[in-house]
Amino acid sequence: MWAFRRASIHLKNRVFSLRGAQIFFPKSEIASCSLGHYNHVFAESEVLIDGLLSSTKFYSTSSSSKLYMAVRTLSSTKFCSTSSSSKLYTAVHTFSSQAGTESGGENGDDLEDGFSELEGPTDATEEALSGDENMDDQLISEVDSAATYTNNAFLEIGTEVDGGEKEYSKTRATSPMTEAILAALPLTIHKVLDKWVEEGKEVTRKEVTSTFLHLRKRKLFLKALKLSEWLKSTKHLDFLERDYASHVDFIAKASSIFQADDYINKIPESFRGEHVYRTLLANCVATTHVKKSEEVFNRMKDLKFPLTTFTCNQLLILYKRTNKKKIADVLLLMEKENIKPSLFTYQLLIDVKGLSKDISGMEQVLETMKAEGLEVDTRIQASLARHYAANGLENKAEAVLKEMEGENIQKNRWVCKTIIPIYASLRRADEVDRLWEVCKSNPGLEECMAAIVAWGKLDRISDAEETFEKMLKMLKKPASKHFSVLLKVYTDRKMIEKGKELVRRMAETCPSIWPSTLDSLVKLYIDAGEVEKAEKILDAAHVRNKGRPMFTSFLAVMDQYANRGDIHNAEKIFQKMRQAGYFSRLQLYQSLVRAYTNAKSPAYGFTERMKADNIYPDKAMSNLLAQVDPFRKTEVDELLG
């Protein structure tokens, strides 16, 4: 999935510039992209290393020096340093050789990552819902990673997790304040809260904490922002840096990262610390806005904030989607600054090795992690099992699953929701049946949803429907996410009429549509040949929910217009995707240029548009660009002079 620099690329060939955000590879094979009769050399934005790695000379015998030498000779597997970063780099240095392989190069990176935007690990059920596909956008849209984000302002107790940070527990029961805000319209929240105080009710941090958690869980960021504004203006709580960081987070999610950045300038300087800026950075990464992310990173460096594992992991997530060759630079930076990789860092790299079909490399990363004394948790085990299954290594996959299951499945029943869909991927219906028997008498919601996914993979539609009906009886108020698992089963099998009937049932009970449900709904109508209807549904849901549809939902519609050669509508969807925050993705441009190709129309200024977005064409994209180059000369043109 991620690709590192190739062996022929040497750091001595690079020219770094402070804040100029440009770096040139005069001898690099990746810089020159053939576009018809001329070559374009794109200047990469490389602000993450400016000033930190501005010198190309390392004479030290430290691990940083050894890592630098390893980067210069990537074809070598010898590496002597004993530091964790050095070992990690050794384990992953072959990623560049995976670029453009079956992992899909740029094509697959946006759709397969299984990690939350703000570094919180994913919930197993969300992974099951994704069907191991489209996981990245599933998580962006549906997992409120900020609920586990350590900058949450109003949370005070929790358990230690990655990098010494805190993960805070969620309160299940809604408080009276939460109920009042949930019942109110966003613009009336100030009045509701004023009335709350007039009635003599207290505003405590504990109650505010509970309210924010429930609002985040429901993705009601505008309401959360209004509550935060009211708390600030009425001074019912004394704002600390974490409170301001939370406010920045709400602005970024309810409005835009640019307005969140503007707000930072209004925060008292004494509270304008690292937590505030890394909250902004994480939101910039979540929107895949490369320029803004690098700008915020550079600002943090200028402000002398310490470089942390969290920050580096954000960069890894960013470059995984936009420019895999920069991943090596992040690891080199971590090595130079002596930043120890976290469990999440290893989880990312294990996943990327698996997705690039480099199983031996994946196992090497795992061994490196173990050597550093980090324990393999359930999420990493699940990733290993999925990648083994996807690469046809059934025995290895089953060995990991049995290890997860343990000796007593009744005691370890909580793993069922994770391993049931993986067994289905292995076509092990007997194992799915065995595990479902453990849950069947008293299943939890997550177990039901995982089972529906599994039945779908095994083409046992009646079992999926039976489990779905059982789940609905357990729910007082079904949400669209509960319908989405069965809808995806119907959509994947092009069961159009059943899908439409399920949508009608959903409309009767669900006030809003979750992004994963919307994604299945859009694809359902596309499969029915009703692309315009799919686009209308996408637009209506986007406006109504005030949320961001999944990347794949937009792309599915855009691809249909591209196949038709409908440039007007393809460009329209392209702009909607940018407005939704999907920046710097090669897939957008690949789909758009296909519209011009199929329309047999020249695309003026296309390479300049890509360059402005820091998009670098791969070989396939270069061939497409050559076809729509308005200044390309044909063989006949050459003959005629």
XYZ file of C-alpha atoms in Angstrom:
641
model
C 0.000 0.000 0.000
C 2.530 2.568 1.096
C 5.562 2.826 -1.108
C 8.984 3.965 -0.036
C 11.662 5.532 -2.146
C 13.401 3.252 -4.591
C 16.985 2.162 -4.198
C 18.198 4.527 -6.876
C 17.011 7.622 -5.018
C 19.726 9.095 -2.859
C 19.382 11.863 -0.362
C 22.413 13.598 -1.832
C 20.339 14.331 -4.926
C 17.796 16.331 -2.952
C 17.683 20.047 -2.472
C 15.857 21.187 0.654
C 14.538 24.692 1.144
C 13.148 26.360 4.241
C 9.416 26.970 4.042
C 9.702 26.944 0.282
C 7.978 23.598 0.385
C 9.779 22.417 -2.698
C 12.191 19.586 -3.122
C 13.673 18.440 -6.400
C 14.847 15.033 -7.503
C 17.063 15.834 -10.495
C 18.198 12.245 -10.896
C 15.135 10.496 -9.580
C 13.095 8.104 -11.619
C 9.955 9.154 -9.795
C 10.213 12.830 -10.610
C 10.048 12.602 -14.350
C 6.677 11.632 -15.746
C 6.402 11.194 -19.477
C 3.403 13.062 -20.788
C 3.331 12.594 -24.528
C 6.194 14.413 -26.268
C 7.483 16.233 -23.178
C 8.393 15.520 -19.596
C 7.000 17.255 -16.545
C 9.049 17.358 -13.401
C 6.813 18.048 -10.440
C 8.260 19.793 -7.399
C 7.273 17.936 -4.240
C 6.122 19.691 -1.158
C 8.485 18.563 1.562
C 7.978 20.989 4.411
C 8.018 18.220 6.956
C 11.774 17.886 6.699
C 12.822 21.468 6.121
C 15.239 22.547 8.757
C 15.154 19.146 10.431
C 17.007 17.270 7.728
C 18.419 20.191 5.806
C 21.915 18.789 5.991
C 22.765 15.855 3.777
C 25.901 14.985 5.688
C 25.894 12.668 8.677
C 29.247 11.660 10.085
C 28.003 10.307 13.387
C 28.030 6.615 14.216
C 24.629 6.988 15.902
C 21.535 5.114 14.850
C 20.488 8.191 12.858
C 23.625 7.880 10.770
C 23.074 4.164 10.276
C 19.502 4.758 9.225
C 20.663 7.399 6.772
C 23.066 4.896 5.256
C 20.268 2.351 5.040
C 18.124 4.850 3.190
C 20.906 5.419 0.695
C 21.284 1.700 0.085
C 17.753 0.437 0.273
C 18.573 -2.712 -1.638
C 20.721 -3.848 1.264
C 19.091 -5.709 4.114
C 21.997 -5.275 6.515
C 21.387 -2.919 9.368
C 23.268 -2.989 12.631
C 21.638 -0.387 14.831
C 19.661 -1.669 17.792
C 17.307 1.282 18.171
C 13.615 0.668 17.639
C 13.383 3.218 14.845
C 16.350 1.675 13.070
C 14.876 -1.805 13.327
C 11.551 -0.515 12.123
C 13.117 1.188 9.150
C 14.999 -1.967 8.254
C 11.765 -3.941 8.426
C 9.921 -1.620 6.083
C 12.584 -0.292 3.756
C 11.427 -2.404 0.816
C 8.072 -0.665 0.438
C 9.206 1.255 -2.626
C 9.495 -1.980 -4.522
C 5.794 -2.555 -3.925
C 4.683 0.570 -5.711
C 2.518 -0.167 -8.643
C 2.074 -3.824 -7.746
C -1.187 -5.598 -7.094
C -1.804 -3.388 -4.137
C -2.966 -0.906 -6.676
C -0.329 1.748 -6.217
C -2.187 4.985 -5.783
C -5.469 3.415 -6.640
C -6.082 1.516 -3.488
C -4.651 3.704 -0.797
C -7.696 5.698 0.054
C -9.943 2.760 0.470
C -8.232 0.136 2.516
C -6.710 1.576 5.639
C -8.267 0.350 8.845
C -7.258 3.128 11.200
C -8.996 6.098 12.678
C -7.985 9.569 11.653
C -6.907 10.756 15.041
C -4.938 7.649 15.837
C -7.542 5.835 17.852
C -7.728 2.197 16.794
C -10.863 1.149 15.023
C -13.771 -0.647 16.512
C -14.012 -4.243 15.393
C -17.593 -3.913 14.283
C -16.805 -0.956 12.074
C -14.138 -3.099 10.447
C -16.678 -5.853 9.983
C -19.155 -3.424 8.491
C -16.613 -2.329 5.940
C -16.214 -5.867 4.737
C -12.451 -5.224 4.760
C -13.006 -2.812 1.902
C -13.319 0.961 1.815
C -12.231 0.978 5.438
C -10.469 4.311 5.344
C -13.476 6.357 4.301
C -15.781 4.234 6.418
C -13.812 5.277 9.447
C -13.540 8.907 8.437
C -17.288 9.102 8.122
C -18.543 6.844 10.871
C -16.018 6.389 13.654
C -15.852 9.529 15.747
C -12.184 9.207 16.393
C -12.262 12.409 18.372
C -14.151 10.517 21.049
C -10.900 8.727 21.792
C -8.737 11.705 20.919
C -6.691 12.819 23.861
C -7.251 16.526 23.286
C -10.915 16.247 24.223
C -11.282 19.231 26.460
C -13.839 18.148 28.989
C -12.530 14.690 29.810
C -10.448 14.228 32.913
C -10.086 10.519 33.711
C -9.123 7.625 31.523
C -6.737 4.784 30.885
C -3.277 5.052 29.414
C -2.959 4.108 25.782
C -0.596 4.744 22.891
C 2.337 6.969 23.701
C 1.249 7.707 27.253
C -1.939 9.331 26.072
C -5.341 8.773 27.658
C -8.334 7.044 26.215
C -11.500 8.122 27.907
C -14.474 5.931 28.596
C -17.855 6.695 27.128
C -20.918 7.216 29.241
C -23.853 5.146 28.026
C -26.711 6.814 29.887
C -27.739 10.224 28.623
C -27.788 13.029 31.171
C -30.655 15.556 31.461
C -28.495 18.174 29.721
C -27.789 15.753 26.891
C -31.488 15.032 26.434
C -32.294 18.748 26.324
C -29.645 19.456 23.675
C -30.539 16.424 21.580
C -34.140 17.618 21.468
C -33.191 21.165 20.451
C -32.324 22.614 17.074
C -28.694 23.781 16.800
C -29.619 27.458 16.571
C -31.771 27.266 19.698
C -29.212 25.587 21.944
C -28.109 28.869 23.544
C -31.700 29.611 24.557
C -32.227 26.074 25.839
C -29.122 26.339 28.004
C -30.050 29.808 29.264
C -33.398 28.388 30.344
C -31.574 25.476 31.944
C -29.652 27.876 34.170
C -32.737 30.002 34.915
C -34.436 26.893 36.270
C -31.633 26.555 38.791
C -29.978 23.542 37.223
C -26.249 23.213 37.583
C -23.713 23.130 34.769
C -21.025 20.731 35.902
C -17.996 19.527 34.030
C -19.126 15.946 34.523
C -22.460 16.630 32.829
C -20.789 18.604 30.060
C -18.378 15.713 29.527
C -21.243 13.267 29.159
C -23.056 15.573 26.741
C -20.045 16.061 24.516
C -19.423 12.338 24.343
C -22.984 11.650 23.224
C -22.901 14.468 20.678
C -19.643 13.149 19.260
C -20.997 9.631 19.108
C -23.952 10.908 17.087
C -21.677 13.148 14.987
C -23.674 16.215 16.028
C -20.673 18.501 15.818
C -22.662 21.668 15.165
C -24.602 21.156 18.396
C -21.350 20.408 20.188
C -19.889 23.627 18.820
C -22.913 25.633 19.993
C -22.595 24.119 23.462
C -18.891 24.945 23.542
C -19.596 28.522 22.420
C -22.195 28.922 25.156
C -19.840 27.592 27.832
C -17.150 30.013 26.693
C -19.388 33.075 26.462
C -21.192 32.490 29.771
C -18.002 31.472 31.612
C -19.749 28.533 33.259
C -16.488 26.656 32.860
C -12.986 28.076 32.916
C -11.439 27.219 29.601
C -8.034 25.554 29.636
C -5.869 24.623 26.674
C -7.668 21.304 26.248
C -10.990 23.130 26.176
C -9.769 25.410 23.401
C -8.415 22.366 21.560
C -11.836 20.757 21.739
C -13.424 23.955 20.421
C -10.989 23.951 17.483
C -11.958 20.336 16.807
C -15.663 21.185 16.706
C -15.111 24.119 14.341
C -13.033 21.965 12.000
C -15.702 19.257 11.903
C -18.792 21.484 11.823
C -17.361 24.118 9.500
C -13.870 23.865 8.006
C -10.221 23.500 8.898
C -9.637 27.045 7.666
C -12.128 28.555 10.104
C -10.619 26.413 12.838
C -7.206 27.824 11.972
C -8.572 31.373 12.087
C -10.043 30.705 15.516
C -6.649 29.691 16.887
C -5.479 33.282 16.452
C -8.249 34.369 18.842
C -7.173 31.980 21.598
C -5.195 33.634 24.420
C -1.520 33.050 23.735
C -0.980 31.251 27.043
C -3.492 28.590 25.949
C -2.287 28.340 22.353
C -0.189 25.257 22.919
C 0.677 21.956 21.332
C -2.716 20.362 22.004
C -4.464 23.097 20.046
C -2.194 22.790 17.033
C -2.107 19.040 16.873
C -5.900 19.030 17.001
C -5.838 21.212 13.903
C -3.178 19.008 12.311
C -5.227 15.872 12.866
C -8.277 17.477 11.256
C -6.205 18.655 8.281
C -4.968 15.094 7.841
C -8.535 13.807 8.136
C -9.506 15.968 5.150
C -6.371 14.869 3.263
C -5.371 18.480 2.718
C -1.643 18.096 2.159
C -0.689 21.749 1.920
C -2.581 22.738 5.041
C -1.317 19.729 6.982
C 2.282 20.502 6.110
C 1.742 24.165 6.868
C 0.430 23.352 10.362
C 3.265 20.895 10.941
C 5.808 23.514 9.926
C 4.185 26.052 12.236
C 4.393 23.632 15.143
C 8.070 23.190 14.409
C 8.616 26.959 14.293
C 6.854 27.287 17.638
C 9.342 24.776 19.087
C 6.700 22.234 20.038
C 8.202 18.807 20.658
C 7.968 16.361 17.804
C 5.890 13.450 19.062
C 4.930 9.977 17.943
C 1.361 11.192 17.548
C 2.409 13.914 15.111
C 4.572 11.537 13.088
C 1.753 9.011 12.907
C -0.483 11.722 11.487
C 2.083 12.312 8.755
C 2.221 8.594 8.048
C -1.559 8.563 7.585
C -1.385 11.635 5.341
C 1.374 10.368 3.057
C -0.115 6.923 2.915
C -2.951 8.493 0.926
C -1.119 11.104 -1.054
C 2.550 10.333 -1.620
C 3.804 7.015 -0.312
C 7.399 7.818 -1.111
C 7.395 10.339 1.717
C 6.757 7.611 4.279
C 10.478 6.832 4.269
C 11.193 10.476 5.087
C 8.887 10.343 8.094
C 10.633 7.246 9.410
C 14.006 8.856 8.803
C 12.798 11.906 10.695
C 11.644 9.724 13.584
C 15.060 8.065 13.622
C 16.943 11.350 13.617
C 14.795 12.837 16.385
C 14.878 9.610 18.427
C 11.099 9.243 18.362
C 10.102 5.759 19.370
C 7.463 4.078 17.185
C 4.218 3.337 19.001
C 2.001 0.287 18.759
C -0.134 2.267 16.348
C 2.904 2.971 14.148
C 3.608 -0.740 13.916
C -0.054 -1.446 13.258
C 0.006 0.965 10.317
C 3.105 -0.613 8.851
C 1.869 -4.152 9.341
C -1.296 -3.217 7.517
C 0.507 -1.532 4.653
C 2.838 -4.485 4.200
C -0.123 -6.826 4.089
C -2.009 -4.690 1.599
C 1.054 -4.538 -0.645
C 1.080 -8.367 -0.508
C 4.498 -8.406 1.103
C 3.710 -11.046 3.704
C 7.323 -11.720 4.656
C 7.814 -8.007 5.176
C 4.667 -7.860 7.291
C 5.974 -10.660 9.462
C 9.329 -8.921 9.777
C 7.634 -5.775 11.070
C 5.741 -7.940 13.538
C 8.961 -9.518 14.809
C 10.563 -6.101 15.145
C 7.613 -4.942 17.212
C 7.856 -7.972 19.464
C 11.597 -7.421 19.903
C 10.805 -3.968 21.234
C 8.677 -5.507 23.960
C 5.308 -4.473 22.526
C 2.516 -7.004 22.858
C 0.458 -8.095 19.888
C -3.087 -6.957 20.583
C -6.339 -8.187 19.089
C -6.457 -5.499 16.425
C -3.040 -6.409 15.092
C -3.958 -10.085 15.171
C -7.106 -9.300 13.204
C -5.059 -7.364 10.617
C -2.659 -10.283 10.269
C -5.514 -12.740 9.812
C -7.202 -10.557 7.186
C -4.012 -10.171 5.166
C -3.210 -13.862 5.349
C -6.750 -14.614 4.174
C -6.577 -12.058 1.368
C -3.320 -13.564 0.133
C -4.567 -17.154 0.147
C -2.628 -18.237 3.230
C -5.542 -20.018 4.863
C -3.492 -22.042 7.343
C -1.703 -18.990 8.700
C -4.956 -17.052 8.892
C -6.699 -19.829 10.799
C -3.748 -20.175 13.175
C -4.060 -16.502 14.111
C -7.830 -16.779 14.481
C -7.482 -19.780 16.789
C -4.968 -17.845 18.848
C -7.446 -14.960 19.130
C -10.198 -17.346 20.102
C -8.198 -18.953 22.896
C -9.062 -22.189 24.655
C -12.510 -21.096 25.806
C -14.662 -19.265 23.268
C -17.424 -18.832 25.837
C -15.013 -16.900 28.011
C -13.561 -15.014 25.052
C -16.868 -14.467 23.294
C -16.026 -10.806 22.723
C -13.725 -11.798 19.825
C -16.601 -13.371 17.876
C -17.635 -10.063 16.324
C -14.112 -9.711 14.899
C -13.318 -13.218 13.729
C -16.696 -14.270 12.291
C -16.330 -12.087 9.132
C -12.711 -13.217 8.675
C -13.739 -16.877 8.741
C -16.341 -15.978 6.135
C -13.580 -14.498 3.954
C -11.869 -17.889 4.208
C -15.155 -19.534 3.101
C -15.204 -21.476 6.371
C -18.984 -21.695 6.805
C -18.549 -24.403 9.429
C -16.523 -22.066 11.653
C -19.022 -19.242 11.163
C -21.850 -21.583 12.176
C -19.908 -22.772 15.227
C -19.187 -19.244 16.454
C -22.699 -18.019 15.732
C -24.075 -20.842 17.883
C -22.115 -19.323 20.767
C -23.848 -15.977 20.251
C -27.195 -17.013 18.795
C -29.212 -17.420 22.005
C -28.407 -13.930 23.251
C -26.546 -11.973 20.561
C -25.245 -8.464 20.899
C -25.800 -5.856 18.198
C -22.194 -5.991 17.046
C -22.334 -9.768 16.824
C -25.497 -9.568 14.722
C -23.948 -7.060 12.371
C -20.779 -9.137 12.026
C -22.885 -12.240 11.312
C -24.873 -10.428 8.601
C -21.600 -9.445 6.934
C -20.415 -13.056 7.162
C -23.639 -14.527 5.741
C -23.364 -12.096 2.868
C -19.815 -13.192 2.070
C -20.984 -16.804 2.115
C -23.990 -15.999 -0.130
C -26.397 -17.201 2.574
C -28.888 -14.396 2.052
C -31.720 -15.986 4.019
C -29.468 -16.343 7.073
C -28.437 -12.693 6.731
C -32.099 -11.633 6.557
C -33.051 -13.788 9.542
C -30.239 -12.291 11.635
C -31.235 -8.800 10.527
C -34.825 -9.298 11.678
C -33.571 -10.662 14.999
C -31.426 -7.553 15.407
C -34.305 -5.171 14.632
C -36.388 -6.730 17.404
C -33.603 -5.881 19.835
C -33.649 -2.202 18.909
C -36.033 0.451 20.125
C -34.851 2.969 17.550
C -32.964 1.370 14.652
C -30.423 3.640 12.987
C -29.444 3.585 9.335
C -26.146 1.903 10.223
C -28.133 -1.154 11.302
C -29.790 -1.295 7.890
C -26.516 -0.646 6.061
C -25.036 -4.098 6.650
C -27.923 -5.901 4.923
C -28.199 -3.193 2.278
C -24.559 -3.766 1.386
C -25.254 -7.492 1.056
C -28.043 -6.728 -1.417
C -25.969 -4.134 -3.261
C -22.924 -6.380 -3.652
C -25.144 -9.037 -5.190
C -27.127 -6.563 -7.297
C -30.398 -7.523 -5.608
C -31.962 -4.229 -6.645
C -35.593 -4.806 -5.718
C -34.774 -6.191 -2.282
C -32.437 -3.274 -1.738
C -35.117 -0.731 -2.615
C -37.614 -2.420 -0.325
C -35.096 -2.282 2.520
C -34.555 1.417 1.818
C -38.292 2.028 2.105
C -38.309 0.300 5.503
C -35.336 2.331 6.591
C -37.013 5.592 5.585
C -39.913 4.814 7.922
C -37.739 4.551 11.020
C -34.469 6.427 10.483
C -34.293 10.221 10.649
C -30.797 10.367 9.175
C -28.535 8.274 7.000
C -25.088 7.126 8.039
C -22.341 7.475 5.416
C -21.906 3.709 5.012
C -25.637 3.332 4.391
C -25.539 6.194 1.926
C -22.633 4.516 0.144
C -24.589 1.302 -0.331
C -27.692 3.253 -1.358
C -25.804 5.229 -3.993
C -24.273 2.065 -5.439
C -27.646 0.339 -5.400
C -29.096 2.958 -7.755
C -25.963 2.960 -9.882
C -26.332 -0.796 -10.361
C -29.942 -0.156 -11.332
C -28.704 2.220 -14.040
C -30.127 5.277 -12.268
C -26.968 7.379 -11.910
C -28.796 10.704 -11.779
C -30.991 9.378 -8.965
C -27.874 8.213 -7.137
C -26.401 11.707 -7.424
C -29.596 13.323 -6.126
C -29.626 11.000 -3.127
C -25.990 11.842 -2.454
C -26.666 15.580 -2.638
C -29.778 15.414 -0.479
C -28.075 13.348 2.213
C -25.050 15.636 2.242
C -27.182 18.734 2.762
C -29.560 17.143 5.258
C -27.005 15.421 7.455
C -24.438 18.187 7.427
C -21.892 15.399 7.229
C -19.382 14.089 4.766
C -20.319 11.171 2.508
C -17.707 8.522 1.910
C -15.092 9.040 -0.767
C -16.285 5.931 -2.572
C -19.839 7.286 -2.785
C -18.723 10.305 -4.790
C -16.258 8.282 -6.834
C -18.857 5.692 -7.825
C -21.046 8.425 -9.348
C -18.092 10.192 -10.934
C -16.866 6.960 -12.531
C -20.234 6.456 -14.200
C -20.118 9.913 -15.762
C -16.501 9.314 -16.770
C -17.455 6.058 -18.504
C -20.077 7.973 -20.462
C -17.581 10.664 -21.447
C -19.827 13.176 -19.666
C -17.245 15.857 -18.868
C -19.733 18.368 -17.471
C -21.153 16.072 -14.812
C -17.772 14.510 -14.045
C -16.339 17.974 -13.380
C -19.373 18.784 -11.240
C -18.808 15.731 -9.035
C -15.099 16.554 -8.903
C -15.897 19.970 -7.440
C -18.378 18.479 -4.961
C -15.681 16.107 -3.750
C -13.293 18.981 -3.179
C -15.985 20.910 -1.338
C -16.493 17.850 0.853
C -12.815 17.951 1.776
C -11.370 15.249 -0.469
C -8.148 16.849 -1.611
C -4.977 15.501 -3.148
C -6.201 12.134 -4.327
C -4.953 10.696 -7.561
C -8.152 8.698 -8.000
C -10.162 11.900 -8.476
C -7.969 12.956 -11.362
C -7.822 9.464 -12.835
C -11.588 9.319 -13.008
C -11.858 12.858 -14.364
C -9.269 12.389 -17.090
C -11.128 9.251 -18.216
C -14.143 11.465 -18.881
C -12.028 13.551 -21.279
C -10.514 10.419 -22.819
C -13.890 8.791 -23.443
C -15.251 12.066 -24.807
C -12.183 12.307 -27.078
C -11.740 15.847 -25.857
C -8.466 17.641 -25.019
C -7.948 18.581 -21.363
C -6.352 21.996 -21.177
C -4.289 22.757 -18.090
C -4.831 19.343 -16.567
C -1.247 18.778 -15.466
C -1.196 22.238 -13.894
C -4.334 21.395 -11.900
C -2.657 18.270 -10.595
C 0.520 20.125 -9.752
C -1.465 22.693 -7.755
C -2.867 19.831 -5.663
C 0.522 18.171 -5.200
C -0.617 15.172 -7.211
C 2.050 13.191 -9.012
C 1.006 10.937 -11.887
C 2.034 7.309 -11.981
C 2.719 5.491 -15.236
C -0.942 4.713 -15.918
C -1.977 8.291 -15.271
C 0.821 9.611 -17.482
C -0.494 7.504 -20.356
C -4.005 8.894 -19.845
C -2.685 12.451 -19.746
C -0.802 11.888 -22.973
C -4.075 10.952 -24.673
C -5.804 14.212 -23.696
C -2.790 16.480 -24.122
C -4.067 19.247 -26.434
C -0.536 19.857 -27.760
C 0.305 16.229 -28.443
C 1.506 15.520 -31.941
C 0.275 12.407 -33.688
C 2.336 10.331 -36.107
C 0.522 12.047 -38.978
C 1.412 15.462 -37.539
C 5.062 14.398 -37.363
C 5.034 13.224 -40.989
C 3.414 16.423 -42.221
C 5.875 18.513 -40.267
